């Protein structure tokens, strides 16, 4: 903009009128509000003065936060698994980002997959898993077989998961200083809430790094033994569960550990005040979250 009329008589030459001048009022708040609308919050989690917000990350700045978390804190694990920091599945995924104030502290992505297609097939369908490793009741084996693995070998996992579409939770990352403080629990809870409103799908799957016999995680159970994934042969198991079960188990754990939950705009609650979640704490302690590659 040009300076107001009269500025030229207060020590400014007429040539100043040809210059660009700063706006009297910044439009940054307007931009922030527009971006916030595109990155709607799912829920707030509060305890002892700490407030965390989990939102859907759609805009470039928010997805850049996800990418930064992976590069800063998850690259070594991804390299061991032979997985890129960002891949084509990220382009079609729903990303959830957890922030504490202005700091990104955790992230999770969710894709719609089916057995034989999508991330499960990409991770387990091209490499070294022998037919005998799926469908076993004894998860305590020590040897991880190598060899060619094609679609026929994938058949047992395909039969275990079925043909129906499911929600694949993956790339969970928590800032190291926040680990053990229920960031992963909040991310899983918010993901279940958002998908329960926006999708008819009710079955989820995820992989967990687990060197021993896999224990249930938030009501989800392992459907494979630990399998050697990636160049470092990281022991990974496939888990499946019901969306409503995982939502309930994560809510119980959060409330039991002192976190209050307030639903936000992404769930159609209509405002920041939202609706408080009041779920009675269960009698059984939920399983601690394990790392989700």
mmCIF file of C-alpha atoms in Angstrom:
data_model
loop_
_atom_site.group_PDB
_atom_site.id
_atom_site.type_symbol
_atom_site.label_atom_id
_atom_site.label_comp_id
_atom_site.label_asym_id
_atom_site.label_seq_id
_atom_site.Cartn_x
_atom_site.Cartn_y
_atom_site.Cartn_z
ATOM 1 C CA UNK A 1 0.000 0.000 0.000
ATOM 2 C CA UNK A 2 1.078 3.657 -0.335
ATOM 3 C CA UNK A 3 1.410 6.004 2.662
ATOM 4 C CA UNK A 4 -1.571 8.170 3.606
ATOM 5 C CA UNK A 5 -1.933 11.577 2.057
ATOM 6 C CA UNK A 6 0.010 14.102 4.102
ATOM 7 C CA UNK A 7 2.974 11.851 4.906
ATOM 8 C CA UNK A 8 4.914 13.667 2.201
ATOM 9 C CA UNK A 9 4.678 16.897 4.239
ATOM 10 C CA UNK A 10 6.181 15.192 7.315
ATOM 11 C CA UNK A 11 9.728 14.587 6.141
ATOM 12 C CA UNK A 12 8.865 12.215 3.302
ATOM 13 C CA UNK A 13 9.484 13.072 -0.312
ATOM 14 C CA UNK A 14 6.844 12.532 -2.946
ATOM 15 C CA UNK A 15 8.958 9.643 -4.275
ATOM 16 C CA UNK A 16 7.987 7.733 -1.105
ATOM 17 C CA UNK A 17 4.484 7.456 -2.528
ATOM 18 C CA UNK A 18 5.849 5.073 -5.147
ATOM 19 C CA UNK A 19 7.138 2.645 -2.541
ATOM 20 C CA UNK A 20 5.351 -0.382 -1.042
ATOM 21 C CA UNK A 21 4.484 0.172 2.583
ATOM 22 C CA UNK A 22 3.472 -2.377 5.239
ATOM 23 C CA UNK A 23 -0.207 -2.992 5.810
ATOM 24 C CA UNK A 24 -1.654 -1.176 8.821
ATOM 25 C CA UNK A 25 -3.236 -4.462 9.953
ATOM 26 C CA UNK A 26 -1.607 -7.848 9.451
ATOM 27 C CA UNK A 27 -3.636 -10.492 7.688
ATOM 28 C CA UNK A 28 -1.772 -13.278 9.478
ATOM 29 C CA UNK A 29 -4.677 -13.967 11.891
ATOM 30 C CA UNK A 30 -7.016 -14.343 8.915
ATOM 31 C CA UNK A 31 -4.598 -16.784 7.313
ATOM 32 C CA UNK A 32 -4.169 -18.698 10.562
ATOM 33 C CA UNK A 33 -7.927 -19.040 10.909
ATOM 34 C CA UNK A 34 -8.242 -20.317 7.348
ATOM 35 C CA UNK A 35 -5.481 -22.885 7.858
ATOM 36 C CA UNK A 36 -6.951 -23.936 11.202
ATOM 37 C CA UNK A 37 -10.241 -24.649 9.433
ATOM 38 C CA UNK A 38 -8.379 -26.935 7.020
ATOM 39 C CA UNK A 39 -6.587 -28.678 9.914
ATOM 40 C CA UNK A 40 -9.575 -29.301 12.191
ATOM 41 C CA UNK A 41 -8.946 -30.395 15.788
ATOM 42 C CA UNK A 42 -10.370 -33.768 16.788
ATOM 43 C CA UNK A 43 -9.967 -33.567 20.558
ATOM 44 C CA UNK A 44 -8.134 -31.815 23.381
ATOM 45 C CA UNK A 45 -6.411 -33.787 26.146
ATOM 46 C CA UNK A 46 -5.628 -31.910 29.379
ATOM 47 C CA UNK A 47 -3.833 -32.810 32.611
ATOM 48 C CA UNK A 48 -2.104 -30.679 35.257
ATOM 49 C CA UNK A 49 -2.130 -27.562 33.097
ATOM 50 C CA UNK A 50 -0.834 -29.336 29.982
ATOM 51 C CA UNK A 51 -3.182 -29.247 26.982
ATOM 52 C CA UNK A 52 -2.565 -31.346 23.900
ATOM 53 C CA UNK A 53 -4.593 -31.117 20.720
ATOM 54 C CA UNK A 54 -4.856 -33.853 18.122
ATOM 55 C CA UNK A 55 -5.914 -32.536 14.725
ATOM 56 C CA UNK A 56 -6.196 -33.713 11.136
ATOM 57 C CA UNK A 57 -3.083 -32.475 9.293
ATOM 58 C CA UNK A 58 -4.106 -31.483 5.763
ATOM 59 C CA UNK A 59 -2.163 -28.324 4.998
ATOM 60 C CA UNK A 60 1.472 -28.142 3.966
ATOM 61 C CA UNK A 61 2.642 -26.516 7.261
ATOM 62 C CA UNK A 62 1.036 -29.235 9.375
ATOM 63 C CA UNK A 63 2.273 -32.053 7.158
ATOM 64 C CA UNK A 64 5.711 -30.461 7.347
ATOM 65 C CA UNK A 65 5.429 -30.886 11.131
ATOM 66 C CA UNK A 66 4.750 -34.597 10.585
ATOM 67 C CA UNK A 67 7.719 -34.885 8.251
ATOM 68 C CA UNK A 68 9.981 -33.060 10.715
ATOM 69 C CA UNK A 69 9.009 -35.454 13.521
ATOM 70 C CA UNK A 70 9.859 -38.436 11.348
ATOM 71 C CA UNK A 71 13.176 -37.028 10.212
ATOM 72 C CA UNK A 72 14.204 -35.952 13.695
ATOM 73 C CA UNK A 73 13.024 -38.917 15.746
ATOM 74 C CA UNK A 74 11.981 -41.842 13.568
ATOM 75 C CA UNK A 75 14.516 -42.048 10.751
ATOM 76 C CA UNK A 76 16.688 -44.741 12.353
ATOM 77 C CA UNK A 77 13.719 -47.071 12.916
ATOM 78 C CA UNK A 78 12.432 -46.485 9.390
ATOM 79 C CA UNK A 79 15.876 -47.145 7.919
ATOM 80 C CA UNK A 80 16.108 -50.435 9.812
ATOM 81 C CA UNK A 81 12.697 -51.372 8.408
ATOM 82 C CA UNK A 82 13.692 -50.329 4.887
ATOM 83 C CA UNK A 83 10.910 -47.744 4.811
ATOM 84 C CA UNK A 84 11.275 -44.203 3.388
ATOM 85 C CA UNK A 85 10.563 -41.210 5.594
ATOM 86 C CA UNK A 86 7.712 -40.208 3.249
ATOM 87 C CA UNK A 87 6.137 -42.477 0.643
ATOM 88 C CA UNK A 88 3.230 -42.622 -1.776
ATOM 89 C CA UNK A 89 0.906 -43.951 0.925
ATOM 90 C CA UNK A 90 1.425 -40.681 2.800
ATOM 91 C CA UNK A 91 -0.143 -38.831 -0.111
ATOM 92 C CA UNK A 92 -3.450 -40.674 0.311
ATOM 93 C CA UNK A 93 -3.348 -41.050 4.097
ATOM 94 C CA UNK A 94 -5.183 -39.196 6.826
ATOM 95 C CA UNK A 95 -2.498 -37.751 9.104
ATOM 96 C CA UNK A 96 -3.149 -36.981 12.757
ATOM 97 C CA UNK A 97 -0.837 -34.518 14.498
ATOM 98 C CA UNK A 98 -0.582 -33.986 18.253
ATOM 99 C CA UNK A 99 0.571 -30.564 19.402
ATOM 100 C CA UNK A 100 1.355 -29.155 22.828
ATOM 101 C CA UNK A 101 1.075 -25.414 22.454
ATOM 102 C CA UNK A 102 2.933 -24.648 19.236
ATOM 103 C CA UNK A 103 5.116 -27.772 19.469
ATOM 104 C CA UNK A 104 4.401 -30.905 17.456
ATOM 105 C CA UNK A 105 4.886 -33.865 19.815
ATOM 106 C CA UNK A 106 3.460 -36.845 17.921
ATOM 107 C CA UNK A 107 1.872 -38.072 14.718
ATOM 108 C CA UNK A 108 0.015 -41.048 13.253
ATOM 109 C CA UNK A 109 -1.199 -41.859 9.768
ATOM 110 C CA UNK A 110 -4.195 -43.948 8.714
ATOM 111 C CA UNK A 111 -4.890 -45.453 5.292
ATOM 112 C CA UNK A 112 -7.726 -47.603 3.950
ATOM 113 C CA UNK A 113 -6.233 -50.958 2.930
ATOM 114 C CA UNK A 114 -7.216 -54.543 2.330
ATOM 115 C CA UNK A 115 -5.245 -57.766 2.604
ATOM 116 C CA UNK A 116 -3.083 -58.129 -0.497
ATOM 117 C CA UNK A 117 -3.265 -54.404 -1.245
ATOM 118 C CA UNK A 118 -1.834 -51.291 0.346
ATOM 119 C CA UNK A 119 0.683 -51.017 3.136
ATOM 120 C CA UNK A 120 0.400 -54.543 4.530
ATOM 121 C CA UNK A 121 1.175 -56.042 1.133
ATOM 122 C CA UNK A 122 3.946 -53.521 0.498
ATOM 123 C CA UNK A 123 5.588 -54.334 3.832
ATOM 124 C CA UNK A 124 5.066 -58.087 3.908
ATOM 125 C CA UNK A 125 4.289 -59.028 0.330
ATOM 126 C CA UNK A 126 7.572 -58.632 -1.505
ATOM 127 C CA UNK A 127 10.270 -60.002 0.701
ATOM 128 C CA UNK A 128 11.380 -62.755 2.922
ATOM 129 C CA UNK A 129 8.493 -64.333 4.781
ATOM 130 C CA UNK A 130 7.864 -68.002 4.264
ATOM 131 C CA UNK A 131 4.394 -69.468 4.009
ATOM 132 C CA UNK A 132 4.815 -71.236 7.342
ATOM 133 C CA UNK A 133 5.028 -67.998 9.375
ATOM 134 C CA UNK A 134 1.370 -67.085 9.053
ATOM 135 C CA UNK A 135 -1.439 -68.682 11.004
ATOM 136 C CA UNK A 136 0.788 -70.309 13.622
ATOM 137 C CA UNK A 137 -0.475 -70.637 17.168
ATOM 138 C CA UNK A 138 3.043 -70.663 18.627
ATOM 139 C CA UNK A 139 4.589 -67.204 18.366
ATOM 140 C CA UNK A 140 7.784 -68.171 20.152
ATOM 141 C CA UNK A 141 9.859 -69.354 17.188
ATOM 142 C CA UNK A 142 13.396 -68.009 16.832
ATOM 143 C CA UNK A 143 14.170 -68.417 13.149
ATOM 144 C CA UNK A 144 12.975 -65.989 10.511
ATOM 145 C CA UNK A 145 13.074 -67.654 7.101
ATOM 146 C CA UNK A 146 14.382 -65.950 3.992
ATOM 147 C CA UNK A 147 13.504 -66.482 0.391
ATOM 148 C CA UNK A 148 11.251 -65.334 -2.417
ATOM 149 C CA UNK A 149 7.810 -64.269 -1.329
ATOM 150 C CA UNK A 150 5.000 -63.735 -3.786
ATOM 151 C CA UNK A 151 1.241 -63.365 -3.770
ATOM 152 C CA UNK A 152 0.684 -67.102 -3.227
ATOM 153 C CA UNK A 153 2.828 -66.987 -0.096
ATOM 154 C CA UNK A 154 0.826 -64.010 1.110
ATOM 155 C CA UNK A 155 -2.290 -66.182 0.996
ATOM 156 C CA UNK A 156 -2.329 -67.193 4.698
ATOM 157 C CA UNK A 157 -2.306 -63.566 5.886
ATOM 158 C CA UNK A 158 -4.860 -62.775 3.219
ATOM 159 C CA UNK A 159 -7.096 -65.517 4.622
ATOM 160 C CA UNK A 160 -6.522 -64.287 8.171
ATOM 161 C CA UNK A 161 -7.514 -60.701 7.397
ATOM 162 C CA UNK A 162 -10.144 -61.452 4.767
ATOM 163 C CA UNK A 163 -11.066 -59.413 1.705
ATOM 164 C CA UNK A 164 -12.864 -56.531 3.403
ATOM 165 C CA UNK A 165 -11.320 -53.076 3.629
ATOM 166 C CA UNK A 166 -9.757 -52.077 6.918
ATOM 167 C CA UNK A 167 -8.079 -49.063 8.491
ATOM 168 C CA UNK A 168 -4.288 -49.335 8.648
ATOM 169 C CA UNK A 169 -2.702 -47.357 11.511
ATOM 170 C CA UNK A 170 0.993 -46.708 10.880
ATOM 171 C CA UNK A 171 4.005 -44.377 11.251
ATOM 172 C CA UNK A 172 3.280 -43.582 14.870
ATOM 173 C CA UNK A 173 5.948 -41.252 16.186
ATOM 174 C CA UNK A 174 6.250 -39.536 19.571
ATOM 175 C CA UNK A 175 8.808 -36.903 20.499
ATOM 176 C CA UNK A 176 11.295 -38.680 22.811
ATOM 177 C CA UNK A 177 10.762 -36.297 25.741
ATOM 178 C CA UNK A 178 6.991 -36.994 25.638
ATOM 179 C CA UNK A 179 7.219 -40.790 25.471
ATOM 180 C CA UNK A 180 5.447 -42.513 28.333
ATOM 181 C CA UNK A 181 3.006 -39.612 28.779
ATOM 182 C CA UNK A 182 0.135 -41.025 26.704
ATOM 183 C CA UNK A 183 0.775 -39.140 23.444
ATOM 184 C CA UNK A 184 0.473 -42.398 21.506
ATOM 185 C CA UNK A 185 -2.712 -43.238 23.415
ATOM 186 C CA UNK A 186 -4.250 -39.861 22.536
ATOM 187 C CA UNK A 187 -3.320 -40.258 18.865
ATOM 188 C CA UNK A 188 -4.930 -43.704 18.677
ATOM 189 C CA UNK A 189 -8.013 -42.480 20.530
ATOM 190 C CA UNK A 190 -8.445 -39.437 18.271
ATOM 191 C CA UNK A 191 -7.935 -41.550 15.148
ATOM 192 C CA UNK A 192 -10.677 -43.941 16.262
ATOM 193 C CA UNK A 193 -13.025 -41.044 17.019
ATOM 194 C CA UNK A 194 -12.466 -39.360 13.652
ATOM 195 C CA UNK A 195 -12.873 -42.541 11.604
ATOM 196 C CA UNK A 196 -15.977 -43.576 13.552
ATOM 197 C CA UNK A 197 -17.617 -40.349 12.353
ATOM 198 C CA UNK A 198 -16.236 -40.254 8.814
ATOM 199 C CA UNK A 199 -16.211 -43.895 7.701
ATOM 200 C CA UNK A 200 -18.311 -47.038 7.834
ATOM 201 C CA UNK A 201 -15.176 -49.151 8.388
ATOM 202 C CA UNK A 202 -14.860 -50.607 11.866
ATOM 203 C CA UNK A 203 -11.855 -52.921 11.635
ATOM 204 C CA UNK A 204 -8.310 -51.689 12.135
ATOM 205 C CA UNK A 205 -4.875 -53.201 11.647
ATOM 206 C CA UNK A 206 -1.404 -52.099 12.622
ATOM 207 C CA UNK A 207 2.073 -53.521 12.968
ATOM 208 C CA UNK A 208 3.995 -53.439 16.213
ATOM 209 C CA UNK A 209 7.687 -53.929 16.876
ATOM 210 C CA UNK A 210 7.757 -56.832 19.298
ATOM 211 C CA UNK A 211 10.693 -59.215 19.779
ATOM 212 C CA UNK A 212 8.679 -61.566 22.011
ATOM 213 C CA UNK A 213 5.224 -63.172 21.863
ATOM 214 C CA UNK A 214 2.860 -60.271 21.113
ATOM 215 C CA UNK A 215 0.435 -59.276 23.875
ATOM 216 C CA UNK A 216 -2.889 -57.541 23.111
ATOM 217 C CA UNK A 217 -2.704 -53.773 22.628
ATOM 218 C CA UNK A 218 -5.830 -51.769 23.547
ATOM 219 C CA UNK A 219 -8.010 -54.760 22.737
ATOM 220 C CA UNK A 220 -6.295 -55.476 19.393
ATOM 221 C CA UNK A 221 -4.658 -58.904 19.110
ATOM 222 C CA UNK A 222 -1.761 -60.220 17.041
ATOM 223 C CA UNK A 223 -2.696 -62.335 14.008
ATOM 224 C CA UNK A 224 0.893 -63.200 13.089
ATOM 225 C CA UNK A 225 3.996 -64.151 15.041
ATOM 226 C CA UNK A 226 6.894 -61.672 14.998
ATOM 227 C CA UNK A 227 8.179 -61.475 11.430
ATOM 228 C CA UNK A 228 11.569 -60.150 10.298
ATOM 229 C CA UNK A 229 10.971 -56.951 8.352
ATOM 230 C CA UNK A 230 13.476 -54.815 6.477
ATOM 231 C CA UNK A 231 17.259 -54.956 6.075
ATOM 232 C CA UNK A 232 17.756 -55.098 9.856
ATOM 233 C CA UNK A 233 15.283 -57.995 10.275
ATOM 234 C CA UNK A 234 13.220 -56.081 12.831
ATOM 235 C CA UNK A 235 10.680 -58.344 14.565
ATOM 236 C CA UNK A 236 7.242 -57.026 13.650
ATOM 237 C CA UNK A 237 3.782 -58.536 14.234
ATOM 238 C CA UNK A 238 0.441 -57.666 12.615
ATOM 239 C CA UNK A 239 -2.409 -56.758 14.980
ATOM 240 C CA UNK A 240 -6.110 -56.329 14.268
ATOM 241 C CA UNK A 241 -8.998 -55.069 16.352
ATOM 242 C CA UNK A 242 -12.342 -53.295 16.369
ATOM 243 C CA UNK A 243 -12.447 -49.524 16.082
ATOM 244 C CA UNK A 244 -14.934 -49.132 18.923
ATOM 245 C CA UNK A 245 -12.947 -51.454 21.199
ATOM 246 C CA UNK A 246 -9.705 -49.537 20.674
ATOM 247 C CA UNK A 247 -11.532 -46.208 21.136
ATOM 248 C CA UNK A 248 -12.989 -47.388 24.436
ATOM 249 C CA UNK A 249 -9.733 -48.903 25.720
ATOM 250 C CA UNK A 250 -7.696 -45.784 24.896
ATOM 251 C CA UNK A 251 -10.314 -43.502 26.491
ATOM 252 C CA UNK A 252 -10.274 -45.624 29.640
ATOM 253 C CA UNK A 253 -6.505 -45.451 29.862
ATOM 254 C CA UNK A 254 -6.413 -41.681 29.344
ATOM 255 C CA UNK A 255 -9.067 -41.046 31.973
ATOM 256 C CA UNK A 256 -7.453 -43.486 34.378
ATOM 257 C CA UNK A 257 -4.119 -41.660 34.051
ATOM 258 C CA UNK A 258 -5.707 -38.282 34.764
ATOM 259 C CA UNK A 259 -6.289 -36.871 31.271
ATOM 260 C CA UNK A 260 -9.574 -35.132 30.497
ATOM 261 C CA UNK A 261 -10.907 -35.382 26.941
ATOM 262 C CA UNK A 262 -12.822 -32.662 25.084
ATOM 263 C CA UNK A 263 -14.202 -33.354 21.619
ATOM 264 C CA UNK A 264 -13.620 -30.704 18.959
ATOM 265 C CA UNK A 265 -14.817 -29.418 15.589
ATOM 266 C CA UNK A 266 -13.593 -32.284 13.404
ATOM 267 C CA UNK A 267 -16.195 -34.498 15.093
ATOM 268 C CA UNK A 268 -19.021 -32.056 14.439
ATOM 269 C CA UNK A 269 -19.259 -30.827 18.024
ATOM 270 C CA UNK A 270 -19.428 -27.235 16.786
ATOM 271 C CA UNK A 271 -16.848 -25.448 18.883
ATOM 272 C CA UNK A 272 -13.778 -25.481 21.030
ATOM 273 C CA UNK A 273 -15.827 -26.116 24.150
ATOM 274 C CA UNK A 274 -17.007 -29.298 22.503
ATOM 275 C CA UNK A 275 -18.239 -32.177 24.590
ATOM 276 C CA UNK A 276 -16.388 -33.759 27.452
ATOM 277 C CA UNK A 277 -15.868 -37.521 27.398
ATOM 278 C CA UNK A 278 -16.943 -39.240 30.598
ATOM 279 C CA UNK A 279 -16.205 -42.949 30.349
ATOM 280 C CA UNK A 280 -15.959 -45.003 33.498
ATOM 281 C CA UNK A 281 -12.493 -46.422 34.049
ATOM 282 C CA UNK A 282 -12.305 -50.162 33.594
ATOM 283 C CA UNK A 283 -10.977 -52.585 36.135
ATOM 284 C CA UNK A 284 -8.226 -53.973 33.881
ATOM 285 C CA UNK A 285 -5.182 -51.836 33.145
ATOM 286 C CA UNK A 286 -4.842 -51.300 29.405
ATOM 287 C CA UNK A 287 -1.740 -52.557 27.686
ATOM 288 C CA UNK A 288 1.028 -50.040 27.198
ATOM 289 C CA UNK A 289 1.311 -48.860 23.586
ATOM 290 C CA UNK A 290 4.131 -50.395 21.565
ATOM 291 C CA UNK A 291 6.004 -48.731 18.731
ATOM 292 C CA UNK A 292 4.040 -48.736 15.486
ATOM 293 C CA UNK A 293 6.280 -48.552 12.412
#
